[in-house]
GROMACS .gro file of C-alpha atoms in nm:
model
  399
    1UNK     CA    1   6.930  17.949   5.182
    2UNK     CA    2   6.655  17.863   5.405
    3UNK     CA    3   6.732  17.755   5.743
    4UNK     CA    4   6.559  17.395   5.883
    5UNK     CA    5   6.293  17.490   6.097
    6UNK     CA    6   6.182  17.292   6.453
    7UNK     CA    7   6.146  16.916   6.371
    8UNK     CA    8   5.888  16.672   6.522
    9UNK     CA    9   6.197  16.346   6.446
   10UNK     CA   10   6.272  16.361   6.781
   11UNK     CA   11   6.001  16.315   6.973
   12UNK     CA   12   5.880  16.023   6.731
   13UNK     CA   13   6.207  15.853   6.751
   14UNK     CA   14   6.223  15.861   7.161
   15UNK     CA   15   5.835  15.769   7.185
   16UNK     CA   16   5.871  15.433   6.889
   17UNK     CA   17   6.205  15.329   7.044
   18UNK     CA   18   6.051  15.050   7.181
   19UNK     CA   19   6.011  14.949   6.800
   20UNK     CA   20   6.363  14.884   6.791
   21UNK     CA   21   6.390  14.723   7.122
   22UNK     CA   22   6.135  14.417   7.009
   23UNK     CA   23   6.261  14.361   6.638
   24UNK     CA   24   6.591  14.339   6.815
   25UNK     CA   25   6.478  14.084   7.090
   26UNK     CA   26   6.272  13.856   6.828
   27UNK     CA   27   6.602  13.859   6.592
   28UNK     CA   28   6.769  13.733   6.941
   29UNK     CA   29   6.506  13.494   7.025
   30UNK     CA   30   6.536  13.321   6.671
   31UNK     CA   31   6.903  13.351   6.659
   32UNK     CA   32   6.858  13.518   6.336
   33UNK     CA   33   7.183  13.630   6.311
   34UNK     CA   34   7.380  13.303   6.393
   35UNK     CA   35   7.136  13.206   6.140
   36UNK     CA   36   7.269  13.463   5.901
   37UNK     CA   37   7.629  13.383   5.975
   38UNK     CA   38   7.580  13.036   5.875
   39UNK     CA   39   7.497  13.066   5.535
   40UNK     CA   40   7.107  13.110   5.532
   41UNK     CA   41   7.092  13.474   5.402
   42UNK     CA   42   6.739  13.499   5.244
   43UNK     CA   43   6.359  13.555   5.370
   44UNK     CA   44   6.273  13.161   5.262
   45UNK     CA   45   6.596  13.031   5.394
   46UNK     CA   46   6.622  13.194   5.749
   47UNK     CA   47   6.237  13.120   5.801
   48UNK     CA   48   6.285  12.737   5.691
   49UNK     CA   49   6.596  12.712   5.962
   50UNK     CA   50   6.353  12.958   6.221
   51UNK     CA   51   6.073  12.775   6.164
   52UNK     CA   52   5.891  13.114   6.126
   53UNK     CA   53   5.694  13.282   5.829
   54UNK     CA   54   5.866  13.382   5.576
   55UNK     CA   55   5.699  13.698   5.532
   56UNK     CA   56   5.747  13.784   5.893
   57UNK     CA   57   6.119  13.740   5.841
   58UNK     CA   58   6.124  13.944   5.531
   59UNK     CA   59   5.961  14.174   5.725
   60UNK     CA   60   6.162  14.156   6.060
   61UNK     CA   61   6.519  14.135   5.859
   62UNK     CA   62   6.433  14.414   5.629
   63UNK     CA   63   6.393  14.676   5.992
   64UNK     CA   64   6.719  14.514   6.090
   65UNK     CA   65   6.914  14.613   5.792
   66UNK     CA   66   6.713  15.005   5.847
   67UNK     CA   67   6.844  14.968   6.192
   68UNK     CA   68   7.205  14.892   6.046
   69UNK     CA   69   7.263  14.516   6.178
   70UNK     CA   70   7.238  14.365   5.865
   71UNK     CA   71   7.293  14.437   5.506
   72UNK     CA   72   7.083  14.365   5.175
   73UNK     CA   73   7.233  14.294   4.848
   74UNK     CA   74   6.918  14.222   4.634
   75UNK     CA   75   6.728  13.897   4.815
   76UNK     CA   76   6.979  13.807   5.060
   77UNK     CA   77   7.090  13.968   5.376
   78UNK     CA   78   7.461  13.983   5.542
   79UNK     CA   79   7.595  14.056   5.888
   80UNK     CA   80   7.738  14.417   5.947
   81UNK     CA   81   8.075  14.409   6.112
   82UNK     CA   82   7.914  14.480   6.464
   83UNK     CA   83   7.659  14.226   6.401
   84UNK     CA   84   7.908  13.960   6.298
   85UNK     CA   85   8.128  14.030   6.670
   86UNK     CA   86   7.852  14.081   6.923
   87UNK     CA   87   7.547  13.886   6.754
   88UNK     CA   88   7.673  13.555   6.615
   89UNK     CA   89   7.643  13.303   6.860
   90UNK     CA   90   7.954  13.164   6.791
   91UNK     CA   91   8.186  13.463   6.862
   92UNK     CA   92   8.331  13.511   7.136
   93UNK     CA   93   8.179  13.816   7.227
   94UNK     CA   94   7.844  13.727   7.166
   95UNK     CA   95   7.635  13.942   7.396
   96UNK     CA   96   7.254  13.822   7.304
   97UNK     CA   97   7.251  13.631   7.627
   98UNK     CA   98   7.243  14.014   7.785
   99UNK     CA   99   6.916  14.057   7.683
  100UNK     CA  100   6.755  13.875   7.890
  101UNK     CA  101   6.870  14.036   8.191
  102UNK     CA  102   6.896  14.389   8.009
  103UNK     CA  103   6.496  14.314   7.900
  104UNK     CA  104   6.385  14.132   8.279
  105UNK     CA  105   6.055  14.193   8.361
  106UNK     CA  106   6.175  14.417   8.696
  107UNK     CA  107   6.363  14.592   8.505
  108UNK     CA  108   6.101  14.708   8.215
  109UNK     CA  109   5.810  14.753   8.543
  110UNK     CA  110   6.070  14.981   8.663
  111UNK     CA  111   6.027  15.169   8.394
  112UNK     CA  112   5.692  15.144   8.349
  113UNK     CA  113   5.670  15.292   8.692
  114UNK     CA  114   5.877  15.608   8.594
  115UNK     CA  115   5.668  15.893   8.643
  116UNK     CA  116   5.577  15.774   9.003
  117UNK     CA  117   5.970  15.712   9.055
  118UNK     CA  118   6.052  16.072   8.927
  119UNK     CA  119   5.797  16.210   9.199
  120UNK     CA  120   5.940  15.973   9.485
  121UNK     CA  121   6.307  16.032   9.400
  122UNK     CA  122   6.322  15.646   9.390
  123UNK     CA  123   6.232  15.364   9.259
  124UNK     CA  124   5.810  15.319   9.290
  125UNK     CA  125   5.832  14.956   9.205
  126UNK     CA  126   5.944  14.833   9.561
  127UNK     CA  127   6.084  15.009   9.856
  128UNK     CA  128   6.431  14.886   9.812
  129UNK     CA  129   6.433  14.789   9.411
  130UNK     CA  130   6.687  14.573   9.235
  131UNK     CA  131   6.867  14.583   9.576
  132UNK     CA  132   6.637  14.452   9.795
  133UNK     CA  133   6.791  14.116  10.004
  134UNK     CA  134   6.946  13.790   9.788
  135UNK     CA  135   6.734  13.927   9.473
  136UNK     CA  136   6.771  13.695   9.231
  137UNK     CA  137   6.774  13.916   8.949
  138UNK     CA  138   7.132  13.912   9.032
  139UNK     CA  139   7.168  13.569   9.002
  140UNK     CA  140   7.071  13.629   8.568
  141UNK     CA  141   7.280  13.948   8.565
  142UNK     CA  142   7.604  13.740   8.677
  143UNK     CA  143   7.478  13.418   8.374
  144UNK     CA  144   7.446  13.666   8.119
  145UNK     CA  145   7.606  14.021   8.132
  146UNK     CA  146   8.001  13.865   8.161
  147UNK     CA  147   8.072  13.898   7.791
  148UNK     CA  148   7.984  14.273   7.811
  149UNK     CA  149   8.224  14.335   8.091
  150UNK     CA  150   8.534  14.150   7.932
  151UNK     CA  151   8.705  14.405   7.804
  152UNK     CA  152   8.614  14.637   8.120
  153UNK     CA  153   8.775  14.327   8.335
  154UNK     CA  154   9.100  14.342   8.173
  155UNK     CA  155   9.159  14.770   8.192
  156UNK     CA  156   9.103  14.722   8.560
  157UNK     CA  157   9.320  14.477   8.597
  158UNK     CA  158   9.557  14.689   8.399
  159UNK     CA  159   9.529  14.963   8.696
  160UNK     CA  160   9.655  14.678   8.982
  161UNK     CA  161  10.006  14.753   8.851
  162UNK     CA  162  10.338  14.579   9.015
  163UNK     CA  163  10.498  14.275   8.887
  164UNK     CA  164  10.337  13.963   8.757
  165UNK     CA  165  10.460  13.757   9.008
  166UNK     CA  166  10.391  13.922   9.315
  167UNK     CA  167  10.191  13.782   9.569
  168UNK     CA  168   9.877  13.960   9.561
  169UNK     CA  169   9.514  13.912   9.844
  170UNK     CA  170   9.251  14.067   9.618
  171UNK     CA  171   8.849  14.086   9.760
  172UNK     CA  172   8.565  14.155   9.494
  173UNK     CA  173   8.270  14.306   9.633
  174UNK     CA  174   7.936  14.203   9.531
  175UNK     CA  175   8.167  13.994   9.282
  176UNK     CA  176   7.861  13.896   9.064
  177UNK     CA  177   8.000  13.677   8.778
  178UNK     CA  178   8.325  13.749   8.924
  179UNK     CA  179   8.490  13.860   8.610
  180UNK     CA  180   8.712  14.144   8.746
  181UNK     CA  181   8.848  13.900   9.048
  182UNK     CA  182   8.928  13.640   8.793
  183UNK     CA  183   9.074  13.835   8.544
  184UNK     CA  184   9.318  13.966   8.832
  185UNK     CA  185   9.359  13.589   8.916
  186UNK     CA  186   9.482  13.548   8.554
  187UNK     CA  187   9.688  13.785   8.498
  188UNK     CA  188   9.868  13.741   8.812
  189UNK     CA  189   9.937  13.376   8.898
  190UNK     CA  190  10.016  13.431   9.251
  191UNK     CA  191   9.722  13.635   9.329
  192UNK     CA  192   9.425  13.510   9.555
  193UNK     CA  193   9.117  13.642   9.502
  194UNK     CA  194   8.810  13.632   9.780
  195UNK     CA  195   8.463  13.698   9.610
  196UNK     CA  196   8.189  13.841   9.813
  197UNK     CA  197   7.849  13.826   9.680
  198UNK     CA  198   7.518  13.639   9.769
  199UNK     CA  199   7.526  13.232   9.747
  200UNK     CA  200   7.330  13.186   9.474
  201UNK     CA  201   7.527  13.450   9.297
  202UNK     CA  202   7.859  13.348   9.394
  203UNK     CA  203   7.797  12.950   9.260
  204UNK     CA  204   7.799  13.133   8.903
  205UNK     CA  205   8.109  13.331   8.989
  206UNK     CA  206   8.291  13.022   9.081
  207UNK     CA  207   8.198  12.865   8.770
  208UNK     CA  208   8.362  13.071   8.600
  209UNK     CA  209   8.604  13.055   8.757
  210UNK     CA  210   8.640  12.707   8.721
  211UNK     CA  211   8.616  12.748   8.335
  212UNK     CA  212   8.941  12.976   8.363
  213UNK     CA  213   9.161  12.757   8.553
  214UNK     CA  214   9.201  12.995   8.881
  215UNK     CA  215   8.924  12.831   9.113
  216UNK     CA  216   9.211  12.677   9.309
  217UNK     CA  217   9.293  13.084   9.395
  218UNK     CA  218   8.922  13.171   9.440
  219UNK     CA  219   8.774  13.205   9.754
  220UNK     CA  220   8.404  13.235   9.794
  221UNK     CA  221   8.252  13.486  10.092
  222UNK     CA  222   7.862  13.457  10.116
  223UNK     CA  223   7.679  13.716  10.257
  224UNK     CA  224   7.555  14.077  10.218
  225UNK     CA  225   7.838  14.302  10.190
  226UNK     CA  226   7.679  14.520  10.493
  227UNK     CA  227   7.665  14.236  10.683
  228UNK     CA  228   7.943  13.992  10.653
  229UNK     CA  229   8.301  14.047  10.792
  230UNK     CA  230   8.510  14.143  10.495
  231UNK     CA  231   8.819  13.978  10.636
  232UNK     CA  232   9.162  14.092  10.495
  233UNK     CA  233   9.408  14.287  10.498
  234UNK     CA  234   9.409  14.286  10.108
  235UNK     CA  235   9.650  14.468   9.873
  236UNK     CA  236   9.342  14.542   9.651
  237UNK     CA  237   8.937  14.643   9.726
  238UNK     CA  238   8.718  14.572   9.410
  239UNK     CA  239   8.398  14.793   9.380
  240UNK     CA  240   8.295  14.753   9.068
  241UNK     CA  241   7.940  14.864   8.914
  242UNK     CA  242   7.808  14.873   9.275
  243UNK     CA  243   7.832  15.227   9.450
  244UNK     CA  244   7.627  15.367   9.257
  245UNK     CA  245   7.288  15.162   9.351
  246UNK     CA  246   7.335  15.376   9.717
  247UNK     CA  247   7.343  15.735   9.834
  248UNK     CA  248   7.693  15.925   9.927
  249UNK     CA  249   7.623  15.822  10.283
  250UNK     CA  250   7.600  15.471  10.208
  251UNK     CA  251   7.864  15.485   9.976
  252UNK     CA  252   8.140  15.618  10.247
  253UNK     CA  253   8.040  15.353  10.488
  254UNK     CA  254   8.118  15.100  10.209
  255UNK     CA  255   8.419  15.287  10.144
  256UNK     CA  256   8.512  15.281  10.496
  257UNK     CA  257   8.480  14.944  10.506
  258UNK     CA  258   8.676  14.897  10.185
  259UNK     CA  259   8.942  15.118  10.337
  260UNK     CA  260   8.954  14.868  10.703
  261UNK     CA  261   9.007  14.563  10.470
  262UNK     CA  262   9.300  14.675  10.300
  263UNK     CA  263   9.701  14.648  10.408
  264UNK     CA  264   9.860  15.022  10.452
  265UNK     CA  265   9.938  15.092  10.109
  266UNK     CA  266   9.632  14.882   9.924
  267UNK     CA  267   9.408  15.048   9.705
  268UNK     CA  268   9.070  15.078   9.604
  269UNK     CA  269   8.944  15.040   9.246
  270UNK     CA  270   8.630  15.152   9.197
  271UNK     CA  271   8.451  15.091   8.859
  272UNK     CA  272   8.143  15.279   8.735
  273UNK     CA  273   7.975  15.529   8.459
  274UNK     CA  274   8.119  15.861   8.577
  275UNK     CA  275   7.963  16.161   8.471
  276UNK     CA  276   8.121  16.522   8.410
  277UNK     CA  277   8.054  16.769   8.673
  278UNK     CA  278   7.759  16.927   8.424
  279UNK     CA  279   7.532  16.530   8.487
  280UNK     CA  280   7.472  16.520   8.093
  281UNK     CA  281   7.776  16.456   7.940
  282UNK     CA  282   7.935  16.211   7.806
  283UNK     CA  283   7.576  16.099   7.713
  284UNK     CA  284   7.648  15.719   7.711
  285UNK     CA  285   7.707  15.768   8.090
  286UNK     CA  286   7.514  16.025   8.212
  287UNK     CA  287   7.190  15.878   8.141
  288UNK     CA  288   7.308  15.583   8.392
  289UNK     CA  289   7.126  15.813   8.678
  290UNK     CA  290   6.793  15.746   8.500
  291UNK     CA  291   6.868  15.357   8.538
  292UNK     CA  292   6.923  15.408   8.934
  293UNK     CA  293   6.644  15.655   8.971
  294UNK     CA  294   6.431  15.394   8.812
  295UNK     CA  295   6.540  15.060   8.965
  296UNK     CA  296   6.691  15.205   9.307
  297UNK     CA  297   6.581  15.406   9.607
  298UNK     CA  298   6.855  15.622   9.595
  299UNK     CA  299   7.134  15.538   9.314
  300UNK     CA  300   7.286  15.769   9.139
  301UNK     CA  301   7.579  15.811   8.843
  302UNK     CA  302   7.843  16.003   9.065
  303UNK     CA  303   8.106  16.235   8.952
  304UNK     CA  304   8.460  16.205   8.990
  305UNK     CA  305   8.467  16.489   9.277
  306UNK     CA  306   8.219  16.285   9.473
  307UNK     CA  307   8.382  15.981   9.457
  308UNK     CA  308   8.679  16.122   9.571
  309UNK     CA  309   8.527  16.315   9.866
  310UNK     CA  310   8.394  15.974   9.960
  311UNK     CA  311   8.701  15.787   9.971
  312UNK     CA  312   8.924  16.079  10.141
  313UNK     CA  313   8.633  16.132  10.454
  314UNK     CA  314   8.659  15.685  10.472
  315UNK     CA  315   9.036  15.788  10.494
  316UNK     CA  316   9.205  15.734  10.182
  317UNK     CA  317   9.478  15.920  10.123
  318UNK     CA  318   9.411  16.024   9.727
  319UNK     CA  319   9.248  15.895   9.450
  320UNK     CA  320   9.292  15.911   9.087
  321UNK     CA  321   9.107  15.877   8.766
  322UNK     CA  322   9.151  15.689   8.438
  323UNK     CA  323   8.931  15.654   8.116
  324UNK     CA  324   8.860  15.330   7.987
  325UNK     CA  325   8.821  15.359   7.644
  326UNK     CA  326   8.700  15.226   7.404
  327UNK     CA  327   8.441  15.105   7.655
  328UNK     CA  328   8.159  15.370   7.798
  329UNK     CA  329   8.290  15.303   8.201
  330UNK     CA  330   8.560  15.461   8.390
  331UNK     CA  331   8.764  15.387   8.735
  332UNK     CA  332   8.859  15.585   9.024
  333UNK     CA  333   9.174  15.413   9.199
  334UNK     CA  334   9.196  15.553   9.578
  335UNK     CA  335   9.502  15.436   9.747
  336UNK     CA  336   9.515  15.383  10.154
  337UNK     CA  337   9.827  15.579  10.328
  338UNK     CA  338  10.137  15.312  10.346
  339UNK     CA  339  10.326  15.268  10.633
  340UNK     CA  340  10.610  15.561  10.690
  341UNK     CA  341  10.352  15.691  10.377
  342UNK     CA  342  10.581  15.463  10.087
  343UNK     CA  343  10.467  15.205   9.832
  344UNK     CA  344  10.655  14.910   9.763
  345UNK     CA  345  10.888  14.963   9.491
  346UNK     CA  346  10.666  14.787   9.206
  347UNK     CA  347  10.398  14.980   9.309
  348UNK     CA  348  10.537  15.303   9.321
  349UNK     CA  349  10.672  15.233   9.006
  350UNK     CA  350  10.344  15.183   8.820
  351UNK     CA  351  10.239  15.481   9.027
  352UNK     CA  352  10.482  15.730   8.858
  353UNK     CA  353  10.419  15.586   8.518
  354UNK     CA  354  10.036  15.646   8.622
  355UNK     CA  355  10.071  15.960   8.709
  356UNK     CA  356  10.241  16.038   8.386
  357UNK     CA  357   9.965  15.957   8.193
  358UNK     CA  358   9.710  16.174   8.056
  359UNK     CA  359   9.435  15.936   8.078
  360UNK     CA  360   9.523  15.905   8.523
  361UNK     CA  361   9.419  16.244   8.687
  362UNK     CA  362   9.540  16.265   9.051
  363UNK     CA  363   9.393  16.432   9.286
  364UNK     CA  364   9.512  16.480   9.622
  365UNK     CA  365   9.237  16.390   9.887
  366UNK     CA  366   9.147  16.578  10.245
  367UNK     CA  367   8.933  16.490  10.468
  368UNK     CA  368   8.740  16.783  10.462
  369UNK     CA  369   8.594  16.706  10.104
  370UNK     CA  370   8.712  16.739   9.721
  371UNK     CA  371   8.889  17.055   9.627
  372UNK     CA  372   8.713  17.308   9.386
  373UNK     CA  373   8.703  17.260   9.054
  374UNK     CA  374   9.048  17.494   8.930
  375UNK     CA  375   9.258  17.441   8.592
  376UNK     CA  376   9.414  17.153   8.777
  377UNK     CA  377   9.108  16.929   8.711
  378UNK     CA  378   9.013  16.810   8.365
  379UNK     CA  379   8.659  16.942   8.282
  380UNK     CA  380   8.759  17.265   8.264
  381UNK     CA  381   8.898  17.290   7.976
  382UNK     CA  382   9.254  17.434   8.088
  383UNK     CA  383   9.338  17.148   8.260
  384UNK     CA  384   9.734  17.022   8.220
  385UNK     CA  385   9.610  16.623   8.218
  386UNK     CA  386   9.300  16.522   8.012
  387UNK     CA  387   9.160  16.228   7.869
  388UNK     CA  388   8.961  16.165   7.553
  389UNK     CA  389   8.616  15.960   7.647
  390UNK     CA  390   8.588  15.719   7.352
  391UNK     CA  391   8.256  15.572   7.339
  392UNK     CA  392   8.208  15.182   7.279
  393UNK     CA  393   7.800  15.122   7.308
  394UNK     CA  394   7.598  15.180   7.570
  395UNK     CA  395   7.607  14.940   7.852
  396UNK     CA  396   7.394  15.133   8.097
  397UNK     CA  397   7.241  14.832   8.186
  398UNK     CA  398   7.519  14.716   8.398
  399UNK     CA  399   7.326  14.755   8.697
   0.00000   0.00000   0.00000
């Protein structure tokens, strides 16, 4: 039997990609597939309620189905399963408003700007990028990537451990929409959460806040987190989807200032797309270092090993890792040294239940770096705690 020789699909797939990217924003921009969901399921009938061609739709809804968001049964076209959760308007989970900041204009010049970013070792589009002061492309990421980072908001919170009813002081950094704070909020009716971010951000934060009935435990702190006073002592630091726009210098003195902040015993949970120690696998977070070479001056996905060398020279005592699937992210939770070096009971009770699992890999922290990479640690295939990666889309865009 002949063997399949070298094969040209590759190339032709990577260099039309931006095929798919367009029919997927036009079905978005006509709300075809709320469209869909309510009942108009043929060419004539989706371009009537589109007011669009009905060839064009034909056309357009016909790549869709190819592309495996819709189905065909003769003339008329159905929502797939994934379609029906993230792409009705009315779920939900609808995440169509994403586009608009996963699709911004900076973003895509970024991009476009690639080759001259690859040769700087940074972004070529400006000489700070998406983090240059108050940008306001922050301002759309925090209106429209919140539905994507649901189900991310409630594993964190899943990591803060203790009983519901504790009293808990809780600061999000670079808050955002302020998801992760207020999720915390909810889950814990006793906790008060402080949300640092820029102004303009921050007035979107605390509306949704509002919306989920915490705002009288939400705090607002303007300001650049390099710049304003943290304030504190919190029981919990939350760096979420922001370390990894800055370089491992950068990234300690955050960390440092994370580890100030926090009451003897608090704890850091950092959020991000972590990468094995080989940079290209899993794939749906590795390529997250192509998004900060791109869009930052010096961003990067870090590993596990260098997150926890950061946080033990700031002066944490340890730090641990835990998988968060189904979604493509995963946390590093670095705990500051208690006093006379205990937790309170609640804590170190979630503590040896997370250290029992397989998907929470402790490693003990010095401050002369990250230990080497022995059978203790989990890429190496002999490890004695592992986790499974389960991979729920890509949301490399969560900048």
């Amino acid at each position: 039997m002949a063997t399949q020789g070298p094969s040209s699909a590759l190339f032709f797939d990577t260099i039309n990609a931006y095929q798919r990217t367009e029919a997927l924003r036009a079905a978005i921009e006509l709300d075809l597939f709320s469209l869909v969901a309510a009942g108009r399921q043929t060419a004539s009938e989706l371009a009537e309620a589109c007011r669009a061609a009905p060839r064009g739709v034909r056309i357009l809804a016909d790549y869709l189905t190819i592309l495996g968001f819709l189905r065909k049964h003769g003339d008329r076209y159905e929502l797939t399963d994934d379609a029906k959760v993230f792409l009705d308007r009315k779920s939900p989970a609808y995440v169509g408003d994403a586009a608009r900041f996963m699709l911004a204009p900076e973003l895509r010049e970024s991009f476009h700007q690639l080759t001259a970013a690859v040769r700087r070792g940074g972004t070529a589009v400006s000489d700070e990028g998406t983090v240059s002061h108050d940008n306001p492309i922050w301002v759309e990421f925090a209106r429209a990537m919140a539905p994507l980072m649901q189900m991310p908001a409630q594993l964190l919170a899943g990591l803060v451990g203790g009983e519901a009813r504790q009293p808990l002081h809780v600061l999000d950094v670079a808050a955002g929409h302020g998801l992760f704070g207020i999720t915390i909020a909810d889950r814990y009716p006793q906790a008060l959460v402080t949300a640092l971010d820029w102004p303009n951000v921050l007035a979107v934060a605390e509306e949704n806040a509002r919306r989920a009935g915490v705002a009288e435990r939400y705090a607002l702190r303007p300001g650049s987190a390099f710049d304003v006073a943290w304030g504190g002592p919190y029981d919990v630091v939350l760096l979420t989807n922001f370390l990894h726009h800055f370089d491992i210098p950068t990234c300690e003195q955050l960390a440092a200032r994370a580890h100030a902040a926090l009451a003897p015993g608090g704890r850091a949970l950092t959020l991000d797309f972590i990468p094995e120690p080989d940079r290209v696998t899993p794939p749906s977070t590795a390529t997250f270092a192509l998004v900060m070479l791109a869009t930052t001056a010096r961003g990067d996905a870090y590993t596990f090993v260098e997150f926890q060398a950061m946080f033990a020279r700031a002066g944490f005592l340890r730090s641990e890792f835990h998988a968060l699937p189904p979604t493509t992210q995963q946390a590093v939770v670095s705990y500051k040294r208690a006093l006379n070096n205990n937790f309170s009971s609640s804590w170190a009770c979630h503590e040896a239940k997370s250290c029992s699992s397989t998907s929470a890999i402790p490693v003990a922290a010095s401050a002369a770096g990250p230990p080497h990479q022995d059978s203790e640690l989990p890429w190496t295939g002999r490890a004695r705690l592992t986790y499974n990666r389960t991979t729920y889309g890509d949301h490399t865009a969560c900048l």
